[in-house]
C-alpha positions as CSV (number, residue, x, y, z in Angstrom):
1,M,1.4,2.3,-30.8
2,S,-0.9,-0.9,-28.6
3,L,-2.1,0.0,-25.6
4,P,-1.8,-1.1,-22.2
5,P,-5.2,-3.2,-21.4
6,A,-5.6,-0.7,-18.4
7,L,-5.9,2.2,-20.2
8,S,-7.4,0.8,-23.8
9,A,-10.4,-0.6,-21.1
10,L,-11.0,2.0,-19.3
11,E,-13.8,3.7,-19.3
12,T,-12.5,8.1,-19.3
13,G,-15.4,9.6,-19.5
14,P,-16.8,11.0,-16.1
15,S,-20.2,10.8,-17.4
16,S,-21.8,9.5,-20.6
17,D,-21.9,12.3,-23.1
18,G,-17.7,13.0,-22.4
19,Q,-17.6,9.0,-23.0
20,A,-19.8,9.1,-26.7
21,W,-17.3,12.0,-27.5
22,L,-14.7,10.5,-27.1
23,V,-15.6,7.2,-28.2
24,G,-16.1,9.4,-31.4
25,Q,-13.1,11.1,-31.6
26,L,-11.1,7.4,-31.9
27,A,-13.8,6.7,-34.6
28,R,-11.7,8.3,-37.1
29,P,-9.5,7.2,-40.0
30,P,-5.6,8.3,-38.4
31,T,-5.2,10.8,-40.6
32,E,-8.6,12.6,-39.9
33,L,-7.8,12.4,-36.0
34,R,-3.9,13.5,-36.7
35,A,-5.1,16.7,-38.3
36,A,-7.9,17.5,-35.6
37,L,-5.2,17.0,-32.7
38,A,-4.9,20.7,-31.9
39,V,-8.9,20.7,-31.3
40,I,-9.2,17.7,-29.7
41,L,-6.7,18.2,-26.9
42,P,-7.4,21.7,-25.4
43,G,-11.3,19.9,-25.1
44,L,-10.7,16.8,-23.2
45,A,-9.7,17.9,-19.5
46,R,-13.2,19.9,-19.8
47,R,-15.2,16.4,-21.1
48,I,-13.3,13.9,-20.1
49,G,-12.4,15.1,-16.1
50,R,-9.4,15.6,-14.4
51,E,-10.6,12.3,-11.5
52,G,-7.4,10.3,-10.2
53,L,-6.7,7.1,-11.3
54,S,-5.1,4.1,-9.8
55,G,-2.9,0.9,-10.4
56,R,0.4,0.3,-12.1
57,V,1.4,-0.2,-15.5
58,E,3.9,-2.2,-17.3
59,H,4.3,-2.0,-21.2
60,A,6.9,-2.3,-24.0
61,G,9.8,-1.1,-21.3
62,A,8.7,0.8,-20.1
63,E,6.4,1.5,-16.2
64,A,4.0,4.4,-15.2
65,D,2.6,3.9,-11.6
66,L,-1.0,5.9,-12.8
67,S,-1.8,7.3,-9.1
68,A,-0.3,10.1,-10.8
69,W,-2.5,9.8,-13.9
70,R,-6.2,12.0,-14.2
71,R,-8.4,10.8,-16.8
72,C,-8.1,13.3,-19.4
73,D,-3.8,12.4,-19.1
74,A,-5.4,9.0,-20.2
75,A,-7.8,9.9,-23.3
76,G,-4.0,11.8,-24.2
77,L,-2.5,8.7,-24.4
78,R,-6.3,6.8,-26.0
79,V,-6.0,9.8,-29.0
80,L,-2.2,10.0,-29.7
81,A,-2.4,6.4,-30.1
82,A,-5.2,5.9,-32.5
83,A,-3.9,9.2,-34.2
84,D,-0.8,7.3,-34.6
85,P,2.4,7.6,-36.4
86,V,1.9,10.7,-35.1
87,P,5.6,12.5,-37.0
88,D,7.8,13.8,-33.6
89,S,7.6,17.7,-34.9
90,A,3.9,17.4,-34.6
91,I,4.5,16.9,-31.1
92,V,6.9,18.8,-29.6
93,D,4.7,21.5,-31.8
94,L,1.2,20.8,-29.8
95,F,3.1,20.9,-26.8
96,L,5.0,24.3,-27.8
97,R,1.2,25.6,-28.3
98,G,-0.5,24.4,-26.0
99,D,-1.7,25.5,-21.5
100,L,-0.2,23.8,-19.6
101,E,-2.9,21.7,-19.4
102,E,-2.3,20.2,-22.3
103,R,1.2,20.0,-22.0
104,T,0.8,18.0,-18.6
105,I,-1.1,15.4,-21.3
106,L,1.3,15.3,-23.2
107,L,4.6,14.7,-21.1
108,R,2.3,11.6,-19.4
109,A,1.1,10.0,-22.8
110,A,4.8,10.3,-23.6
111,T,6.0,8.2,-20.4
112,L,4.1,5.5,-22.3
113,R,4.4,6.1,-25.2
114,P,8.0,4.9,-27.8
115,L,10.7,7.2,-27.5
116,S,12.0,9.1,-30.3
117,E,13.3,12.5,-30.5
118,S,9.9,14.6,-29.3
119,T,10.7,12.3,-26.0
120,S,14.1,14.0,-26.3
121,R,13.0,17.3,-27.0
122,L,10.1,17.7,-24.6
123,L,12.3,16.6,-22.0
124,D,14.4,19.5,-22.9
125,E,11.2,21.5,-22.7
126,V,11.1,20.4,-19.0
127,Q,15.0,21.3,-18.0
128,R,13.9,25.4,-19.1
129,S,10.5,25.2,-17.5
130,N,10.0,26.1,-14.0
131,I,6.5,24.7,-13.8
132,V,6.9,22.7,-11.7
133,A,3.5,19.9,-12.8
134,H,5.8,19.3,-16.1
135,L,8.3,17.9,-14.2
136,E,6.7,15.5,-12.0
137,A,4.7,14.7,-15.2
138,A,7.6,14.2,-17.0
139,C,10.5,13.1,-14.6
140,L,8.2,11.0,-11.9
141,D,5.8,8.0,-11.3
142,S,6.7,6.4,-14.3
143,N,10.7,5.0,-15.7
144,L,10.8,7.6,-18.8
145,L,14.4,9.2,-17.0
146,A,15.8,5.8,-17.0
147,R,14.5,4.2,-20.4
148,S,15.8,7.5,-22.6
149,V,19.5,6.7,-20.2
150,D,19.9,3.3,-21.2
151,V,19.4,3.9,-25.0
152,G,21.3,6.7,-25.2
153,L,18.5,9.0,-26.2
154,L,19.3,11.0,-23.0
155,S,23.0,11.7,-22.6
156,R,24.2,10.7,-18.5
157,D,25.4,14.7,-18.1
158,R,21.4,15.6,-19.4
159,F,19.8,12.4,-17.0
160,D,21.9,14.0,-14.4
161,R,20.8,17.6,-15.0
162,L,16.9,16.9,-14.8
163,V,17.8,14.1,-11.7
164,L,19.5,17.4,-9.7
165,K,16.0,19.4,-10.8
166,A,13.4,17.7,-9.4
167,A,16.2,17.4,-6.1
168,F,16.7,21.7,-6.8
169,N,12.4,21.1,-6.5
170,D,12.2,18.7,-3.6
171,L,10.3,16.1,-5.5
172,P,10.9,12.2,-3.5
173,L,13.1,9.8,-5.6
174,D,10.5,6.7,-5.0
175,R,8.6,8.1,-7.6
176,M,11.6,8.0,-10.2
177,I,10.9,5.3,-11.4
178,G,14.9,3.5,-11.9
179,V,16.6,6.6,-11.0
180,A,17.9,4.9,-7.6
181,A,19.8,1.9,-9.6
182,R,21.8,4.3,-12.1
183,P,23.6,7.0,-9.6
184,G,26.7,8.4,-10.6
185,P,29.9,9.7,-9.3
186,E,29.1,13.6,-11.2
187,L,25.7,13.1,-9.9
188,S,26.2,12.6,-6.6
189,R,28.8,15.8,-6.6
190,M,25.8,17.8,-8.6
191,L,24.0,16.5,-5.1
192,Q,26.1,17.1,-2.4
193,G,27.1,20.5,-4.3
194,L,23.5,21.3,-3.8
195,A,23.0,20.3,-0.2
196,T,26.4,22.6,0.4
197,E,24.2,25.3,-0.7
198,R,21.3,25.0,0.8
199,E,23.2,23.9,3.9
200,A,25.1,27.4,3.8
201,A,21.4,29.7,3.1
202,G,19.4,28.3,5.7
203,R,17.3,25.8,3.7
204,S,16.1,22.5,4.1
205,V,18.2,19.8,1.8
206,W,16.8,17.1,-0.6
207,R,16.0,14.5,2.2
208,D,17.0,11.3,-0.6
209,T,20.9,13.4,-1.0
210,C,22.6,10.1,0.9
211,R,20.9,7.5,-0.6
212,L,21.6,8.6,-4.6
213,A,24.8,9.4,-3.8
214,A,26.2,6.7,-2.0
215,G,25.1,5.1,-5.1
216,A,28.1,6.1,-6.6
217,P,30.0,7.7,-3.6
218,V,32.7,10.7,-4.5
219,P,34.6,12.9,-1.5
220,G,32.3,14.2,1.5
221,T,29.5,11.2,1.1
222,V,30.1,9.1,3.8
223,A,30.8,12.3,5.7
224,R,27.3,13.7,4.5
225,V,26.1,9.9,5.7
226,L,27.2,10.2,9.0
227,G,25.8,13.5,9.7
228,D,22.8,13.4,8.9
229,L,22.6,9.3,10.7
230,E,21.7,11.9,13.7
231,H,20.1,14.9,11.4
232,G,16.6,16.1,14.1
233,D,14.6,14.8,10.2
234,A,13.4,11.2,10.2
235,G,13.1,11.4,6.7
236,R,17.0,12.6,6.4
237,R,18.2,9.9,9.5
238,L,15.9,6.9,6.9
239,A,18.1,8.1,3.7
240,A,21.1,7.8,5.2
241,A,20.4,4.3,6.9
242,Q,19.3,3.6,3.1
243,A,22.8,4.6,2.2
244,L,24.8,2.9,5.4
245,V,23.4,-0.3,2.9
246,L,24.2,0.8,-0.4
247,L,28.2,1.5,0.9
248,R,28.3,-1.5,2.7
249,R,31.6,-0.1,5.1
250,P,32.1,-2.8,7.1
251,D,34.2,-0.3,9.5
252,L,30.9,2.6,10.0
253,A,28.7,0.0,11.5
254,T,29.9,1.3,15.1
255,F,28.4,4.3,13.8
256,A,24.7,2.4,13.0
257,R,25.1,0.5,16.3
258,E,25.0,4.1,18.4
259,R,22.9,5.4,16.5
260,I,20.4,2.0,16.6
261,A,20.4,2.2,20.2
262,R,18.6,5.3,20.6
263,E,16.3,4.9,17.4
264,D,12.8,5.9,18.3
265,K,11.4,5.2,14.3
266,P,10.8,2.2,13.3
267,D,11.2,2.4,9.7
268,V,14.3,3.9,10.9
269,R,15.8,1.4,13.5
270,R,14.2,-1.3,10.2
271,A,16.9,0.1,7.5
272,L,19.5,0.6,10.4
273,E,19.1,-3.4,11.3
274,R,19.4,-3.7,7.2
275,A,23.1,-1.8,7.2
276,L,24.3,-3.9,9.7
277,A,22.8,-7.1,8.5
278,S,24.8,-6.3,5.3
């Protein structure tokens, strides 16, 4: 497996000792490295460190925002690439046997590795997990979900349920690369149902509900958008204004004009202006 230049050239060690250790591991023959993965991965966070990275990479159809990555995540990807081909069964076994840190590293690596059966299995494990950090590692800051559904690795139902899980945990849509461009009516119904349940329980509603539902509107979508235009939370108003752009309903322009005259948040005003222009 080839690596994005931004990662293959990265100095991943916080110290000369950590970097020297990693270079030594990467120099081992692939067969030897594969056999040692269960020993190498647990030591990455300690040896390489958890310092954050920066930048954005695109490679072989995969995209990732490295500002969500740590140095140990990048080192994990490099080790796995040097050990290729790593069987899908071995990747899954490493994940199931790994601790929270190892699982995070494997999930980050999966976002830039070629799609395979192990990708599907790891996403299933994330769906069952209650560890938000693992949900973020797999579903946010990359286009892994979008890539997986586009090639049929994920069914539309599984894709919808992972997005719904992110919404349930109040994770922002903007960090799910490509998801906003893949709305669906069933996903809209699920998100609106979640919003209704939360409102009934007196809990906060996912801010991006209207924005994503407007891409594939179902009964109740327009009413929710118009209601959120008057919401006290500026984030909800912004998502509703962005939803108006997606809905492209001239009959709703009156509501945008009426709101813009009273809107005090510049970003919401700009979104309302775009809605009127569209």
